[in-house]
Short mmCIF file of C-alpha atoms and ligand atoms in Angstrom, two decimals:
data_model
loop_
_atom_site.label_atom_id
_atom_site.label_comp_id
_atom_site.label_asym_id
_atom_site.label_seq_id
_atom_site.Cartn_x
_atom_site.Cartn_y
_atom_site.Cartn_z
CA MET A 562 0.00 0.00 0.00
CA THR A 563 1.17 3.51 -0.75
CA ASP A 564 2.39 5.54 2.22
CA ILE A 565 0.06 8.51 1.90
CA LYS A 566 1.89 10.86 4.26
CA SER A 567 5.08 10.59 2.22
CA MET A 568 3.25 12.08 -0.77
CA THR A 569 3.65 15.75 -1.61
CA ARG A 570 0.58 17.96 -2.00
CA GLU A 571 1.04 17.89 -5.78
CA GLU A 572 1.21 14.09 -5.86
CA LEU A 573 -1.87 13.82 -3.71
CA GLY A 574 -3.67 16.23 -6.02
CA ALA A 575 -2.77 14.12 -9.05
CA ALA A 576 -3.84 10.89 -7.33
CA PHE A 577 -7.21 12.38 -6.36
CA ALA A 578 -7.75 13.70 -9.87
CA ALA A 579 -7.08 10.19 -11.19
CA MET A 580 -9.68 8.86 -8.72
CA GLY A 581 -12.18 11.36 -10.11
CA GLN A 582 -12.28 13.32 -6.86
CA PRO A 583 -12.54 17.10 -6.83
CA ARG A 584 -9.27 18.89 -6.19
CA PHE A 585 -10.30 20.39 -2.84
CA ARG A 586 -10.57 16.86 -1.38
CA ALA A 587 -6.84 16.37 -1.80
CA GLY A 588 -6.29 19.63 0.04
CA GLN A 589 -8.51 18.50 2.89
CA VAL A 590 -6.71 15.19 3.20
CA PHE A 591 -3.29 16.85 3.10
CA ALA A 592 -4.34 19.19 5.92
CA TRP A 593 -5.60 16.30 8.07
CA LEU A 594 -2.43 14.28 7.50
CA HIS A 595 -0.28 17.18 8.59
CA ARG A 596 -2.37 17.75 11.67
CA GLY A 597 -1.48 14.26 12.83
CA VAL A 598 -4.69 12.23 12.55
CA ARG A 599 -4.21 8.54 13.30
CA SER A 600 -6.91 7.16 11.01
CA PHE A 601 -8.87 8.12 7.91
CA ASP A 602 -12.02 8.03 10.05
CA GLU A 603 -10.85 11.15 11.85
CA MET A 604 -11.14 13.07 8.56
CA THR A 605 -14.66 14.08 9.41
CA ASN A 606 -15.29 16.44 6.49
CA LEU A 607 -14.84 13.61 3.96
CA PRO A 608 -17.74 11.41 2.82
CA LYS A 609 -17.66 8.03 4.54
CA ALA A 610 -17.27 6.19 1.23
CA LEU A 611 -14.14 8.15 0.40
CA ARG A 612 -12.66 7.51 3.84
CA GLU A 613 -13.21 3.81 3.32
CA GLN A 614 -11.73 3.91 -0.15
CA LEU A 615 -8.62 5.68 1.14
CA ALA A 616 -8.23 3.23 4.03
CA GLY A 617 -8.31 0.37 1.52
CA GLN A 618 -5.76 1.96 -0.76
CA TYR A 619 -3.33 3.81 1.44
CA GLU A 620 -1.21 3.19 4.49
CA LEU A 621 -1.38 5.87 7.17
CA THR A 622 1.62 5.85 9.49
CA ALA A 623 1.26 6.77 13.18
CA PRO A 624 4.00 5.73 15.59
CA ALA A 625 3.25 4.57 19.13
CA VAL A 626 5.01 6.03 22.16
CA ALA A 627 7.10 3.08 23.36
CA ARG A 628 8.63 5.19 26.11
CA LYS A 629 8.61 8.82 27.19
CA GLN A 630 11.14 10.34 29.56
CA VAL A 631 11.10 13.84 30.96
CA SER A 632 14.29 15.45 32.25
CA ALA A 633 13.95 16.61 35.84
CA LYS A 634 16.71 19.15 35.16
CA ASP A 635 15.45 21.08 32.17
CA GLY A 636 12.12 19.67 30.96
CA THR A 637 13.65 18.07 27.87
CA ILE A 638 11.47 15.18 26.69
CA LYS A 639 12.79 12.08 24.97
CA TYR A 640 10.42 9.89 23.00
CA LEU A 641 11.05 6.37 21.86
CA TRP A 642 8.70 5.73 18.94
CA ARG A 643 7.65 2.31 17.78
CA LEU A 644 7.28 2.39 14.00
CA GLY A 645 4.85 0.36 11.89
CA ASP A 646 7.31 -2.53 11.47
CA GLY A 647 8.21 -2.68 15.17
CA HIS A 648 11.56 -0.90 14.93
CA CYS A 649 12.14 2.03 17.25
CA VAL A 650 13.77 5.44 16.96
CA GLU A 651 14.15 8.35 19.37
CA SER A 652 13.32 12.06 19.16
CA VAL A 653 14.04 14.80 21.66
CA LEU A 654 12.03 17.93 22.44
CA MET A 655 14.14 20.78 23.74
CA ARG A 656 12.61 23.95 25.15
CA TYR A 657 14.40 27.22 24.60
CA HIS A 658 13.33 30.81 25.18
CA HIS A 659 13.13 31.36 21.45
CA GLY A 660 10.89 28.32 20.88
CA ASN A 661 10.74 24.57 20.94
CA THR A 662 13.10 22.43 18.92
CA VAL A 663 12.58 18.80 17.98
CA CYS A 664 15.63 16.69 17.27
CA ILE A 665 14.61 13.86 14.95
CA SER A 666 16.17 10.64 13.71
CA SER A 667 16.63 9.93 10.01
CA GLU A 668 17.50 6.23 10.15
CA VAL A 669 17.00 3.19 12.39
CA GLY A 670 20.57 2.78 13.57
CA CYS A 671 23.51 4.22 11.66
CA ALA A 672 26.22 2.86 9.38
CA MET A 673 28.82 5.54 10.06
CA GLY A 674 30.57 3.93 13.02
CA CYS A 675 31.79 7.00 14.95
CA ALA A 676 33.69 5.77 18.02
CA PHE A 677 31.98 8.07 20.50
CA CYS A 678 28.35 7.71 19.37
CA ALA A 679 25.76 5.31 20.79
CA SER A 680 23.48 5.59 17.75
CA THR A 681 25.82 3.59 15.54
CA LYS A 682 26.47 0.66 17.85
CA GLY A 683 24.69 -2.20 16.08
CA GLY A 684 24.94 -0.62 12.65
CA LEU A 685 22.23 0.49 10.25
CA VAL A 686 18.90 -1.33 10.26
CA ARG A 687 17.00 0.74 7.70
CA ARG A 688 16.40 4.24 6.47
CA LEU A 689 13.31 6.17 7.57
CA ARG A 690 10.59 7.15 5.16
CA PRO A 691 9.59 10.82 4.79
CA SER A 692 6.37 10.17 6.71
CA GLU A 693 8.30 8.60 9.59
CA MET A 694 10.43 11.72 9.96
CA LEU A 695 7.39 13.97 9.70
CA ASP A 696 5.59 11.85 12.30
CA GLN A 697 8.34 12.50 14.83
CA VAL A 698 7.73 16.23 14.50
CA LEU A 699 3.94 15.97 14.43
CA PHE A 700 3.49 13.58 17.31
CA THR A 701 6.15 15.16 19.50
CA GLY A 702 4.20 18.40 19.19
CA LEU A 703 0.83 16.74 19.78
CA ASP A 704 1.90 14.59 22.71
CA SER A 705 3.82 17.32 24.52
CA GLY A 706 1.43 20.13 23.71
CA ALA A 707 4.44 22.26 22.81
CA PRO A 708 4.25 24.08 19.48
CA VAL A 709 7.30 23.10 17.41
CA SER A 710 9.15 25.98 15.82
CA ASN A 711 12.51 24.42 14.96
CA ILE A 712 13.74 21.08 13.71
CA VAL A 713 17.22 19.61 13.88
CA LEU A 714 18.13 16.47 11.96
CA MET A 715 20.58 15.45 14.64
CA GLY A 716 19.09 12.30 16.06
CA ILE A 717 19.90 8.73 15.09
CA GLY A 718 21.24 8.18 11.59
CA GLU A 719 23.09 10.05 8.87
CA PRO A 720 20.63 12.28 6.97
CA LEU A 721 22.76 12.48 3.83
CA ASP A 722 22.87 8.67 3.72
CA ASN A 723 19.07 8.85 3.28
CA TYR A 724 19.12 11.79 0.91
CA ASP A 725 15.96 11.38 -1.16
CA ASN A 726 13.71 10.66 1.81
CA VAL A 727 15.21 13.52 3.82
CA ARG A 728 14.75 15.89 0.90
CA ARG A 729 11.12 14.89 0.58
CA PHE A 730 10.60 15.25 4.34
CA LEU A 731 11.98 18.79 4.12
CA ALA A 732 9.52 19.65 1.35
CA LEU A 733 6.63 18.20 3.38
CA VAL A 734 7.41 19.94 6.65
CA ASN A 735 8.05 23.18 4.78
CA ASP A 736 4.71 23.10 2.93
CA PRO A 737 2.57 26.16 3.74
CA GLU A 738 -0.53 23.95 3.90
CA GLY A 739 1.26 21.57 6.26
CA MET A 740 3.46 22.42 9.26
CA ASN A 741 4.91 25.36 7.37
CA ILE A 742 8.27 25.26 9.15
CA GLY A 743 10.67 27.55 7.32
CA MET A 744 14.01 26.25 6.08
CA ARG A 745 15.76 28.80 8.26
CA HIS A 746 14.32 26.98 11.24
CA ILE A 747 15.81 23.65 10.19
CA SER A 748 19.33 22.33 10.74
CA LEU A 749 20.76 19.26 9.10
CA SER A 750 23.85 17.62 10.53
CA THR A 751 26.23 15.36 8.62
CA CYS A 752 29.34 13.44 9.53
CA GLY A 753 30.76 14.61 6.20
CA LEU A 754 29.41 12.75 3.17
CA VAL A 755 30.91 15.00 0.48
CA PRO A 756 28.65 14.01 -2.47
CA GLY A 757 25.59 14.65 -0.28
CA ILE A 758 26.88 18.08 0.72
CA ASP A 759 27.36 18.94 -2.95
CA ARG A 760 23.90 17.72 -3.83
CA LEU A 761 22.39 19.77 -1.04
CA ALA A 762 24.35 22.83 -2.15
CA GLU A 763 22.81 22.54 -5.61
CA GLU A 764 19.33 22.75 -4.09
CA ASP A 765 20.28 26.04 -2.50
CA LEU A 766 17.97 25.69 0.51
CA GLN A 767 18.12 28.15 3.35
CA LEU A 768 18.61 25.52 6.04
CA THR A 769 21.63 25.42 8.31
CA LEU A 770 24.21 22.80 7.46
CA SER A 771 26.05 21.43 10.47
CA VAL A 772 29.16 19.39 9.91
CA SER A 773 30.45 17.03 12.58
CA LEU A 774 34.13 17.83 12.34
CA HIS A 775 35.44 16.88 15.78
CA ALA A 776 39.12 16.89 14.76
CA PRO A 777 41.37 19.05 12.55
CA ASP A 778 43.87 16.27 11.91
CA ASP A 779 43.24 13.37 9.51
CA ALA A 780 44.88 10.65 11.61
CA LEU A 781 42.87 11.63 14.67
CA ARG A 782 39.64 12.16 12.75
CA SER A 783 39.97 8.81 10.99
CA SER A 784 40.48 7.07 14.30
CA LEU A 785 37.28 8.64 15.66
CA MET A 786 35.20 8.73 12.48
CA PRO A 787 35.68 6.03 9.83
CA VAL A 788 33.99 8.28 7.24
CA ASN A 789 37.17 10.37 7.24
CA ARG A 790 39.01 7.63 5.38
CA ARG A 791 36.62 8.11 2.48
CA TYR A 792 36.35 11.88 2.67
CA PRO A 793 39.39 13.37 4.42
CA ILE A 794 39.33 16.83 5.99
CA ASP A 795 40.67 18.73 2.96
CA GLU A 796 37.94 17.32 0.73
CA LEU A 797 35.30 17.89 3.35
CA LEU A 798 36.25 21.51 3.92
CA ALA A 799 36.44 22.11 0.17
CA ALA A 800 32.84 20.86 -0.08
CA CYS A 801 31.87 23.18 2.79
CA LYS A 802 33.41 26.07 0.89
CA ARG A 803 31.44 25.17 -2.23
CA TYR A 804 28.31 24.93 -0.09
CA PHE A 805 28.87 28.40 1.28
CA GLU A 806 29.61 29.85 -2.15
CA LYS A 807 26.44 28.39 -3.57
CA THR A 808 24.02 29.12 -0.71
CA GLY A 809 25.62 32.03 1.16
CA ARG A 810 24.88 30.14 4.37
CA ARG A 811 27.54 29.99 7.03
CA ILE A 812 28.44 26.45 8.05
CA SER A 813 28.15 25.30 11.61
CA PHE A 814 30.84 22.87 12.78
CA GLU A 815 30.26 20.51 15.65
CA TYR A 816 33.26 19.71 17.76
CA ALA A 817 32.80 17.19 20.59
CA MET A 818 35.57 17.86 23.07
CA ILE A 819 37.38 14.72 24.13
CA ASP A 820 39.85 14.81 26.99
CA GLY A 821 43.45 14.70 25.82
CA ARG A 822 42.56 13.92 22.21
CA ASN A 823 41.22 16.88 20.26
CA ASP A 824 41.22 19.55 23.00
CA THR A 825 44.89 20.57 23.17
CA PRO A 826 46.26 24.04 22.27
CA GLU A 827 47.97 22.45 19.24
CA MET A 828 44.65 21.10 18.00
CA ALA A 829 43.08 24.52 18.47
CA GLN A 830 45.80 26.09 16.29
CA LEU A 831 45.43 23.40 13.64
CA LEU A 832 41.65 23.93 13.60
CA ILE A 833 42.14 27.67 13.20
CA ARG A 834 44.43 27.09 10.21
CA ARG A 835 41.98 24.67 8.65
CA LEU A 836 39.00 26.99 8.97
CA ARG A 837 40.75 30.10 7.75
CA GLY A 838 38.74 31.84 5.03
CA LEU A 839 35.61 29.80 5.61
CA PRO A 840 32.68 31.61 7.26
CA ALA A 841 31.97 29.25 10.09
CA HIS A 842 30.53 28.87 13.51
CA VAL A 843 32.06 26.28 15.83
CA ASN A 844 29.87 24.51 18.32
CA LEU A 845 31.90 23.03 21.14
CA ILE A 846 30.17 20.13 22.85
CA PRO A 847 31.82 18.60 25.90
CA LEU A 848 31.69 14.88 25.03
CA ASN A 849 28.75 13.02 26.47
CA ARG A 850 29.74 9.72 27.99
CA ILE A 851 28.41 6.49 26.52
CA GLU A 852 28.97 3.11 28.08
CA GLU A 853 30.64 1.47 25.05
CA SER A 854 33.47 4.00 24.87
CA PRO A 855 36.34 4.86 27.22
CA LEU A 856 36.54 8.42 25.83
CA GLN A 857 36.04 11.14 28.43
CA PRO A 858 34.86 14.75 28.15
CA SER A 859 37.37 17.57 28.27
CA THR A 860 37.78 19.50 31.48
CA ARG A 861 35.96 22.79 31.81
CA GLN A 862 39.30 24.61 31.68
CA ALA A 863 40.29 22.87 28.44
CA VAL A 864 36.96 23.80 26.84
CA ALA A 865 37.33 27.42 27.93
CA ALA A 866 40.92 27.65 26.67
CA PHE A 867 39.94 26.11 23.33
CA GLN A 868 37.07 28.51 22.93
CA LYS A 869 39.30 31.46 23.75
CA ALA A 870 41.90 30.39 21.19
CA LEU A 871 39.24 30.26 18.47
CA ASP A 872 37.78 33.54 19.61
CA ASP A 873 41.18 35.24 19.54
CA ALA A 874 41.58 34.05 15.96
CA GLY A 875 38.24 35.59 15.02
CA ILE A 876 36.30 32.33 14.82
CA THR A 877 32.93 32.36 16.56
CA ALA A 878 32.73 29.46 18.96
CA THR A 879 29.99 28.67 21.43
CA VAL A 880 29.78 25.94 24.01
CA ARG A 881 26.61 23.96 23.50
CA ARG A 882 24.45 23.70 26.56
CA THR A 883 23.83 20.08 27.40
CA LEU A 884 20.14 19.31 27.71
CA GLY A 885 18.51 16.11 28.91
CA SER A 886 21.69 14.44 30.15
CA ASP A 887 19.81 12.77 33.00
CA ILE A 888 17.66 10.88 30.49
CA ASP A 889 20.45 10.08 27.99
CA ALA A 890 18.95 12.54 25.52
CA SER A 891 22.13 14.45 24.72
CA CYS A 892 24.16 14.39 21.49
CA GLY A 893 25.36 10.90 20.71
CA GLN A 894 23.30 9.21 23.39
CA LEU A 895 20.24 8.25 21.34
CA ARG A 896 19.65 4.61 20.54
CA LYS A 897 17.37 2.63 18.30
CA LYS A 898 16.63 -0.07 20.82
CA TYR A 899 14.00 -0.35 23.43
CA GLU A 900 15.76 -1.51 26.53
CA GLN A 901 13.68 -2.54 29.48
CA THR A 902 14.86 -0.63 32.51
N1 LIG B 533 25.00 11.56 11.53
C1 LIG B 533 24.87 12.98 11.62
C2 LIG B 533 23.71 13.40 12.50
C3 LIG B 533 23.90 13.10 13.98
S1 LIG B 533 23.94 14.61 14.83
C4 LIG B 533 26.19 13.57 12.09
O1 LIG B 533 27.09 12.82 12.38
O2 LIG B 533 26.33 14.78 12.09
C5 LIG B 533 24.57 14.14 16.37
C6 LIG B 533 25.77 14.95 16.74
O3 LIG B 533 26.24 14.52 18.02
C7 LIG B 533 26.92 14.76 15.77
O4 LIG B 533 27.63 15.95 15.67
C8 LIG B 533 27.73 13.71 16.49
O5 LIG B 533 29.05 13.65 16.03
C9 LIG B 533 27.62 14.20 17.91
N2 LIG B 533 27.94 13.19 18.91
C10 LIG B 533 27.88 11.86 18.78
N3 LIG B 533 28.25 11.25 19.91
C11 LIG B 533 28.54 12.23 20.79
C12 LIG B 533 28.96 12.24 22.15
N4 LIG B 533 29.15 11.10 22.81
N5 LIG B 533 29.13 13.43 22.73
C13 LIG B 533 28.91 14.58 22.07
N6 LIG B 533 28.51 14.64 20.80
C14 LIG B 533 28.33 13.48 20.16
#
């Protein structure tokens, strides 16, 4: 059966025309889908016969809450969603003064193998469909009652490894008749898949591209992130430059600070040299601990010294506030599995 929520408004319009339905019906259905109904029967302004016809022809996704955890520290909420086929992914709702942000997953598991990240332990199971990404935004908003104003593709998975579905999700969530979330309110994070960055650049969207850099030195980066063997730092930064030239959007670099590894004054200087001439923003994230890895976060002093070095060199660097650490909802701590606790 066709996954109706993965269809664009245009596709839905064409399908309804082919069914001999008036055009406004497609518009009504699109609006219901993007309001998060769980069944065709909830589409109360449609004739019953049409609702039945749709239910016979189309699949309507609606994930179940397998687990919900609320941070006692900062109100961050982590959802574990059970998808139609039983697999699970996590999303995180973060509350900021400027609005609520949902961090969504793009894949069940991840193939990228970064040493410090829990999401990749166990490898990639499958890629998410556009509807399954949209559902995370819709149902996080509905369940929490918090209006969602921003989206970050920074949960489980590598978005550029699921390019077509992610691109379609972006079009859906951006649709003025749907959630109408502007591209400037969306960030997409990648571990550095160069062809994907180039493809995205060509589309010239106004979203924020975040690149998980984490090390300015190829030997170190390859030891932490296997993707670096395929796309080393020079190639990655050249792609970032092309991205900036095409879109005019400053790149955001994520840099997880690992004690004694990438947080030394020498590494700071190397990073400064690497980023010279590239309009960038560096996001320093003290490493979050995960049980499978012996890597430890940098000390507060090391983070401060690193930030100052970048600052002195004219590179904007901010230290990312850690939200939801008491519920394992921070960067790199999300998992695909439901573990009974
Ligand atoms: N696959 C994409 C999207 C994931 S975003 C990417 O790699 O960018 C999640 C971010 O958290 C990435 O920047 C990732 O490198 C970072 N991260 C992973 N594990 C972490 C950890 N233990 N501590 C801090 N950041 C981590």
